[in-house]
């Protein structure tokens, strides 16, 4: 991809649409739950720089002391206007805790100007990001992780929230064999006439996390809107997005349904997961959060309700994502996304 604009111009282009999310993110920085079981996010991670296609990019890593002999890598993508550190605060470092528990490497990369170059042709920052190859950046993040640990990576996964979730769809459509599984939180596929990604129509393993009362990314499909009401392009429904992925993977059987107990009736929501397929083939899962908003379920998550709606407290959504990923480790040769190391 090429871009005739200077990065200074691109940065100015991005500031306005990112402002409301910057404000929300800074609010989150000072309101995270003091009672979190994963208070490690209070100590910011050191930032590393990578030079990718002439641009200086930044990333943070969690490399636990109990690293597996052949660890997996999980790349976590933040939402619009944010950065990796802010995403840690939103989730109360839930993915950090899982990395320490299971011995995998965790990466929090930062988008340029707070915006990932996703597939939505009508997103206001879309043209400004035309020359930014975030897929190449994330490949550099992967290579740096492998260099840091000096070991073969057993699998590579990517999870994204909001704009980061939309970036996950770009990766799934355009680089379906570069990652072993994907997860998109608060994001659905764009409607076909607003899709600005090359779609190779290859099967992928993906989990979708979506709230039925999401005020930003509508459960039933339609216009994505920032908290200030500004349009961000139209998306398909959660069900249609899952159906498209199932079609690619030829998953025609009825789903396995897990309905979680409503352990926190006061949160106004509860969680159901529908799953199709079994590794080593491609699998699809839809986590439906009835009454939930634009957030990842977690007992200690710090998403501001007045901005994104309700957060389900009944389950650890980060753990559910990791458990989905873990099923796709060491699947053996000839599978949908074979290990590439």
Short mmCIF file of C-alpha atoms in Angstrom, two decimals:
data_model
loop_
_atom_site.label_atom_id
_atom_site.label_comp_id
_atom_site.label_asym_id
_atom_site.label_seq_id
_atom_site.Cartn_x
_atom_site.Cartn_y
_atom_site.Cartn_z
CA UNK A 1 0.00 0.00 0.00
CA UNK A 2 1.17 3.59 -0.70
CA UNK A 3 0.22 6.90 0.81
CA UNK A 4 0.80 10.40 -0.66
CA UNK A 5 0.14 12.12 2.68
CA UNK A 6 2.82 12.88 5.24
CA UNK A 7 2.32 11.20 8.62
CA UNK A 8 1.90 14.68 10.15
CA UNK A 9 -1.13 15.17 7.95
CA UNK A 10 -2.47 11.73 8.77
CA UNK A 11 -2.11 12.38 12.48
CA UNK A 12 -4.08 15.62 12.22
CA UNK A 13 -6.77 13.78 10.25
CA UNK A 14 -7.15 11.27 13.06
CA UNK A 15 -7.28 13.56 16.08
CA UNK A 16 -10.92 14.67 15.81
CA UNK A 17 -12.60 11.25 15.50
CA UNK A 18 -10.37 9.84 18.22
CA UNK A 19 -11.05 12.58 20.78
CA UNK A 20 -14.13 11.10 22.41
CA UNK A 21 -12.38 7.74 22.84
CA UNK A 22 -9.27 9.45 24.23
CA UNK A 23 -11.43 11.15 26.82
CA UNK A 24 -13.20 7.89 27.67
CA UNK A 25 -9.88 6.08 27.90
CA UNK A 26 -8.40 8.64 30.27
CA UNK A 27 -11.54 8.43 32.38
CA UNK A 28 -10.98 4.69 32.55
CA UNK A 29 -7.41 5.18 33.66
CA UNK A 30 -8.54 6.70 36.95
CA UNK A 31 -11.67 4.66 37.59
CA UNK A 32 -10.50 1.05 37.29
CA UNK A 33 -11.79 -1.16 40.07
CA UNK A 34 -9.63 -1.01 43.17
CA UNK A 35 -10.82 -4.49 44.09
CA UNK A 36 -9.57 -6.15 40.95
CA UNK A 37 -8.00 -9.56 41.31
CA UNK A 38 -5.56 -8.56 38.56
CA UNK A 39 -4.19 -5.28 39.87
CA UNK A 40 -0.98 -5.76 37.87
CA UNK A 41 -2.23 -3.22 35.33
CA UNK A 42 -1.42 -0.48 37.83
CA UNK A 43 2.25 -0.91 36.86
CA UNK A 44 2.53 0.19 33.22
CA UNK A 45 4.42 -2.12 30.89
CA UNK A 46 7.64 -0.84 29.30
CA UNK A 47 7.22 0.30 25.70
CA UNK A 48 9.38 -1.04 22.87
CA UNK A 49 9.77 0.54 19.45
CA UNK A 50 9.77 -1.16 16.06
CA UNK A 51 10.63 0.41 12.74
CA UNK A 52 8.17 -0.84 10.13
CA UNK A 53 7.98 0.54 6.59
CA UNK A 54 9.59 3.79 7.60
CA UNK A 55 7.32 4.36 10.61
CA UNK A 56 8.18 4.07 14.28
CA UNK A 57 5.68 1.77 15.96
CA UNK A 58 5.28 0.85 19.63
CA UNK A 59 4.35 -2.34 21.49
CA UNK A 60 4.35 -3.71 25.05
CA UNK A 61 5.03 -7.33 25.97
CA UNK A 62 4.16 -9.57 28.90
CA UNK A 63 6.68 -12.42 29.10
CA UNK A 64 5.95 -14.47 32.23
CA UNK A 65 8.61 -16.21 34.28
CA UNK A 66 6.94 -19.59 33.77
CA UNK A 67 7.14 -19.37 29.98
CA UNK A 68 6.15 -22.60 28.23
CA UNK A 69 8.84 -24.54 26.37
CA UNK A 70 7.07 -23.61 23.13
CA UNK A 71 4.82 -20.72 24.13
CA UNK A 72 1.83 -19.37 22.27
CA UNK A 73 1.66 -15.66 21.44
CA UNK A 74 -1.52 -13.64 21.96
CA UNK A 75 -1.65 -10.21 20.30
CA UNK A 76 -4.28 -7.91 21.86
CA UNK A 77 -5.53 -4.92 19.83
CA UNK A 78 -7.02 -1.89 21.56
CA UNK A 79 -10.04 0.14 20.50
CA UNK A 80 -10.34 3.47 18.67
CA UNK A 81 -8.40 6.36 20.15
CA UNK A 82 -6.67 4.15 22.71
CA UNK A 83 -3.44 2.25 23.09
CA UNK A 84 -2.31 -1.06 24.52
CA UNK A 85 -1.91 0.22 28.06
CA UNK A 86 -5.42 1.59 28.08
CA UNK A 87 -6.81 -1.74 26.88
CA UNK A 88 -5.05 -3.39 29.83
CA UNK A 89 -6.90 -1.02 32.14
CA UNK A 90 -10.25 -1.69 30.50
CA UNK A 91 -9.84 -5.40 31.19
CA UNK A 92 -8.05 -5.00 34.55
CA UNK A 93 -5.10 -6.86 32.99
CA UNK A 94 -7.14 -10.05 32.68
CA UNK A 95 -5.04 -11.25 29.73
CA UNK A 96 -1.85 -10.57 31.73
CA UNK A 97 -3.09 -12.88 34.47
CA UNK A 98 -3.82 -15.60 31.92
CA UNK A 99 -0.34 -15.22 30.38
CA UNK A 100 1.20 -15.81 33.81
CA UNK A 101 -1.11 -18.73 34.50
CA UNK A 102 -0.57 -20.53 31.19
CA UNK A 103 2.93 -19.41 30.22
CA UNK A 104 2.15 -17.67 26.94
CA UNK A 105 3.57 -14.43 25.55
CA UNK A 106 1.22 -11.45 25.37
CA UNK A 107 1.67 -8.38 23.15
CA UNK A 108 -0.15 -5.04 23.30
CA UNK A 109 0.69 -3.13 20.09
CA UNK A 110 -0.32 0.50 19.53
CA UNK A 111 -2.10 1.79 16.43
CA UNK A 112 -0.81 4.95 14.76
CA UNK A 113 -2.87 7.88 16.01
CA UNK A 114 -5.00 5.42 17.97
CA UNK A 115 -6.72 3.99 14.87
CA UNK A 116 -6.23 0.60 13.21
CA UNK A 117 -6.52 0.39 9.43
CA UNK A 118 -9.58 -1.86 9.38
CA UNK A 119 -12.01 -2.93 6.64
CA UNK A 120 -14.68 -0.22 7.01
CA UNK A 121 -14.67 1.93 3.88
CA UNK A 122 -16.86 4.60 5.55
CA UNK A 123 -14.88 4.99 8.76
CA UNK A 124 -13.80 8.68 8.90
CA UNK A 125 -10.11 7.83 9.26
CA UNK A 126 -10.18 5.25 6.45
CA UNK A 127 -8.57 7.33 3.68
CA UNK A 128 -5.96 8.78 6.02
CA UNK A 129 -4.78 5.28 6.91
CA UNK A 130 -4.61 4.04 3.31
CA UNK A 131 -0.81 3.81 3.42
CA UNK A 132 -0.51 2.21 6.86
CA UNK A 133 0.12 -1.54 6.69
CA UNK A 134 -0.92 -2.70 10.14
CA UNK A 135 -0.70 -6.34 9.07
CA UNK A 136 3.02 -5.87 8.42
CA UNK A 137 3.40 -4.15 11.80
CA UNK A 138 1.74 -7.06 13.59
CA UNK A 139 4.01 -9.48 11.75
CA UNK A 140 6.95 -7.46 13.15
CA UNK A 141 5.37 -7.70 16.62
CA UNK A 142 5.28 -11.46 16.19
CA UNK A 143 8.90 -11.65 15.06
CA UNK A 144 10.08 -9.44 17.93
CA UNK A 145 8.26 -11.71 20.39
CA UNK A 146 9.94 -14.79 18.96
CA UNK A 147 13.31 -13.03 19.14
CA UNK A 148 12.69 -11.93 22.72
CA UNK A 149 11.91 -15.42 24.00
CA UNK A 150 14.34 -17.26 21.73
CA UNK A 151 11.94 -20.13 21.29
CA UNK A 152 9.63 -21.54 18.69
CA UNK A 153 6.07 -20.22 19.04
CA UNK A 154 3.54 -23.03 19.31
CA UNK A 155 0.74 -20.83 17.92
CA UNK A 156 -0.10 -17.17 17.28
CA UNK A 157 -3.49 -15.67 18.10
CA UNK A 158 -5.00 -12.20 17.78
CA UNK A 159 -7.85 -10.65 19.77
CA UNK A 160 -9.20 -7.15 19.21
CA UNK A 161 -11.69 -4.83 20.85
CA UNK A 162 -13.91 -2.40 18.88
CA UNK A 163 -11.68 -0.83 16.18
CA UNK A 164 -9.15 -3.53 17.14
CA UNK A 165 -11.85 -6.13 16.52
CA UNK A 166 -12.46 -4.65 13.09
CA UNK A 167 -8.72 -4.96 12.45
CA UNK A 168 -9.03 -8.63 13.40
CA UNK A 169 -11.51 -9.06 10.56
CA UNK A 170 -8.99 -7.57 8.11
CA UNK A 171 -6.39 -10.08 9.29
CA UNK A 172 -8.85 -12.97 9.12
CA UNK A 173 -9.95 -12.10 5.57
CA UNK A 174 -6.58 -11.12 4.11
CA UNK A 175 -4.12 -13.27 6.08
CA UNK A 176 -6.19 -16.29 7.11
CA UNK A 177 -3.16 -18.58 7.49
CA UNK A 178 -0.96 -16.23 9.47
CA UNK A 179 -2.83 -16.77 12.76
CA UNK A 180 -4.12 -19.93 14.37
CA UNK A 181 -7.34 -18.33 15.68
CA UNK A 182 -8.96 -14.91 15.96
CA UNK A 183 -11.34 -13.15 18.36
CA UNK A 184 -13.33 -9.95 17.77
CA UNK A 185 -14.96 -8.11 20.69
CA UNK A 186 -17.59 -5.45 19.94
CA UNK A 187 -17.10 -5.72 16.17
CA UNK A 188 -18.91 -7.38 13.26
CA UNK A 189 -18.12 -7.71 9.56
CA UNK A 190 -18.91 -4.60 7.49
CA UNK A 191 -21.85 -4.84 5.11
CA UNK A 192 -20.64 -6.12 1.71
CA UNK A 193 -20.82 -2.78 -0.12
CA UNK A 194 -18.69 -1.09 2.57
CA UNK A 195 -16.08 -3.84 2.88
CA UNK A 196 -12.64 -2.56 1.88
CA UNK A 197 -10.61 -5.72 2.40
CA UNK A 198 -9.56 -8.45 0.04
CA UNK A 199 -11.58 -11.51 0.98
CA UNK A 200 -9.89 -14.76 0.10
CA UNK A 201 -12.91 -16.67 1.45
CA UNK A 202 -10.65 -19.05 3.40
CA UNK A 203 -11.98 -20.72 6.56
CA UNK A 204 -10.71 -19.36 9.86
CA UNK A 205 -11.29 -20.12 13.52
CA UNK A 206 -12.89 -17.12 15.23
CA UNK A 207 -14.78 -16.14 18.36
CA UNK A 208 -17.14 -13.16 18.21
CA UNK A 209 -18.12 -11.38 21.44
CA UNK A 210 -21.17 -9.15 21.09
CA UNK A 211 -23.65 -7.46 23.43
CA UNK A 212 -27.31 -7.29 22.51
CA UNK A 213 -27.52 -3.72 23.88
CA UNK A 214 -24.25 -2.45 22.42
CA UNK A 215 -24.75 1.30 21.78
CA UNK A 216 -21.73 1.53 19.45
CA UNK A 217 -21.61 -1.68 17.40
CA UNK A 218 -25.26 -2.76 16.98
CA UNK A 219 -26.07 -6.38 17.72
CA UNK A 220 -28.68 -6.51 14.93
CA UNK A 221 -26.43 -4.74 12.43
CA UNK A 222 -26.62 -1.21 11.08
CA UNK A 223 -24.63 1.97 11.59
CA UNK A 224 -21.71 1.86 14.00
CA UNK A 225 -21.67 5.09 15.99
CA UNK A 226 -19.03 6.64 18.22
CA UNK A 227 -20.18 7.79 21.68
CA UNK A 228 -20.71 11.31 20.23
CA UNK A 229 -23.08 9.85 17.60
CA UNK A 230 -20.68 10.18 14.67
CA UNK A 231 -21.16 7.40 12.07
CA UNK A 232 -18.43 4.80 11.60
CA UNK A 233 -19.87 2.69 8.76
CA UNK A 234 -22.46 -0.07 8.63
CA UNK A 235 -21.94 -3.63 9.85
CA UNK A 236 -23.74 -6.93 9.60
CA UNK A 237 -25.44 -8.44 12.63
CA UNK A 238 -23.65 -10.71 15.08
CA UNK A 239 -25.65 -13.68 13.78
CA UNK A 240 -24.90 -12.86 10.12
CA UNK A 241 -21.20 -12.44 10.86
CA UNK A 242 -21.06 -15.84 12.56
CA UNK A 243 -23.08 -17.37 9.72
CA UNK A 244 -20.63 -16.04 7.12
CA UNK A 245 -17.69 -17.56 8.99
CA UNK A 246 -19.56 -20.85 9.35
CA UNK A 247 -20.22 -20.86 5.61
CA UNK A 248 -16.51 -20.45 4.87
CA UNK A 249 -15.75 -23.38 7.18
CA UNK A 250 -18.72 -25.47 5.94
CA UNK A 251 -20.08 -25.82 9.48
CA UNK A 252 -23.68 -26.90 9.01
CA UNK A 253 -24.46 -28.77 12.24
CA UNK A 254 -26.43 -27.29 15.13
CA UNK A 255 -24.23 -25.44 17.63
CA UNK A 256 -23.12 -26.64 21.01
CA UNK A 257 -24.73 -24.15 23.41
CA UNK A 258 -23.30 -23.15 26.79
CA UNK A 259 -25.52 -20.89 28.89
CA UNK A 260 -23.67 -19.51 31.90
CA UNK A 261 -25.36 -19.04 35.28
CA UNK A 262 -26.41 -15.48 36.07
CA UNK A 263 -23.95 -15.13 38.96
CA UNK A 264 -24.42 -11.36 39.17
CA UNK A 265 -28.12 -10.52 38.66
CA UNK A 266 -27.31 -6.89 39.34
CA UNK A 267 -25.31 -6.47 36.14
CA UNK A 268 -28.45 -6.73 33.97
CA UNK A 269 -26.92 -9.25 31.58
CA UNK A 270 -26.04 -12.89 31.09
CA UNK A 271 -23.83 -14.84 28.70
CA UNK A 272 -24.41 -17.63 26.18
CA UNK A 273 -21.80 -19.16 23.87
CA UNK A 274 -22.71 -21.04 20.70
CA UNK A 275 -19.89 -23.13 19.22
CA UNK A 276 -19.55 -24.85 15.85
CA UNK A 277 -16.84 -27.26 14.75
CA UNK A 278 -13.90 -28.99 16.38
CA UNK A 279 -10.15 -28.59 15.91
CA UNK A 280 -8.13 -29.45 13.93
CA UNK A 281 -10.71 -27.99 11.52
CA UNK A 282 -11.85 -24.37 11.62
CA UNK A 283 -14.20 -23.50 14.47
CA UNK A 284 -16.57 -20.60 15.09
CA UNK A 285 -17.98 -19.35 18.40
CA UNK A 286 -20.46 -16.57 19.17
CA UNK A 287 -20.50 -15.20 22.71
CA UNK A 288 -23.85 -13.43 23.06
CA UNK A 289 -24.15 -11.08 26.02
CA UNK A 290 -27.87 -10.53 26.58
CA UNK A 291 -28.29 -7.01 27.94
CA UNK A 292 -24.57 -6.35 27.53
CA UNK A 293 -22.92 -3.38 25.90
CA UNK A 294 -19.68 -2.61 24.09
CA UNK A 295 -17.38 -4.53 26.43
CA UNK A 296 -15.77 -7.83 27.35
CA UNK A 297 -17.50 -9.71 30.19
CA UNK A 298 -15.36 -9.86 33.31
CA UNK A 299 -16.01 -9.51 37.05
CA UNK A 300 -13.46 -6.68 37.38
CA UNK A 301 -13.54 -4.99 33.97
CA UNK A 302 -13.43 -1.18 33.99
CA UNK A 303 -15.49 -0.22 30.94
CA UNK A 304 -17.50 2.97 31.73
CA UNK A 305 -21.19 2.06 31.62
CA UNK A 306 -22.28 5.56 30.65
CA UNK A 307 -20.19 5.28 27.46
CA UNK A 308 -20.42 1.63 26.40
CA UNK A 309 -23.41 0.19 28.26
CA UNK A 310 -23.50 -2.68 30.73
CA UNK A 311 -20.65 -5.14 31.29
CA UNK A 312 -21.55 -8.72 32.22
CA UNK A 313 -19.84 -9.83 35.46
CA UNK A 314 -20.91 -13.48 35.27
CA UNK A 315 -17.84 -14.89 33.51
CA UNK A 316 -14.21 -14.10 32.79
CA UNK A 317 -14.51 -13.26 29.10
CA UNK A 318 -10.74 -13.08 28.66
CA UNK A 319 -10.46 -16.67 29.92
CA UNK A 320 -13.21 -17.76 27.50
CA UNK A 321 -11.23 -16.22 24.64
CA UNK A 322 -8.03 -17.92 25.79
CA UNK A 323 -9.79 -21.29 26.14
CA UNK A 324 -11.05 -20.91 22.58
CA UNK A 325 -7.51 -20.12 21.43
CA UNK A 326 -5.94 -22.95 23.44
CA UNK A 327 -8.00 -25.53 21.56
CA UNK A 328 -6.04 -24.55 18.43
CA UNK A 329 -2.52 -25.16 19.72
CA UNK A 330 -0.45 -27.99 18.20
CA UNK A 331 -3.11 -29.11 15.78
CA UNK A 332 -0.57 -30.91 13.62
CA UNK A 333 0.36 -30.68 9.91
CA UNK A 334 -2.19 -30.12 7.19
CA UNK A 335 -4.68 -28.19 9.31
CA UNK A 336 -6.40 -24.96 8.38
CA UNK A 337 -3.73 -22.70 9.88
CA UNK A 338 -0.57 -24.81 10.26
CA UNK A 339 2.20 -23.53 12.54
CA UNK A 340 4.47 -21.34 10.45
CA UNK A 341 7.71 -21.27 12.47
#
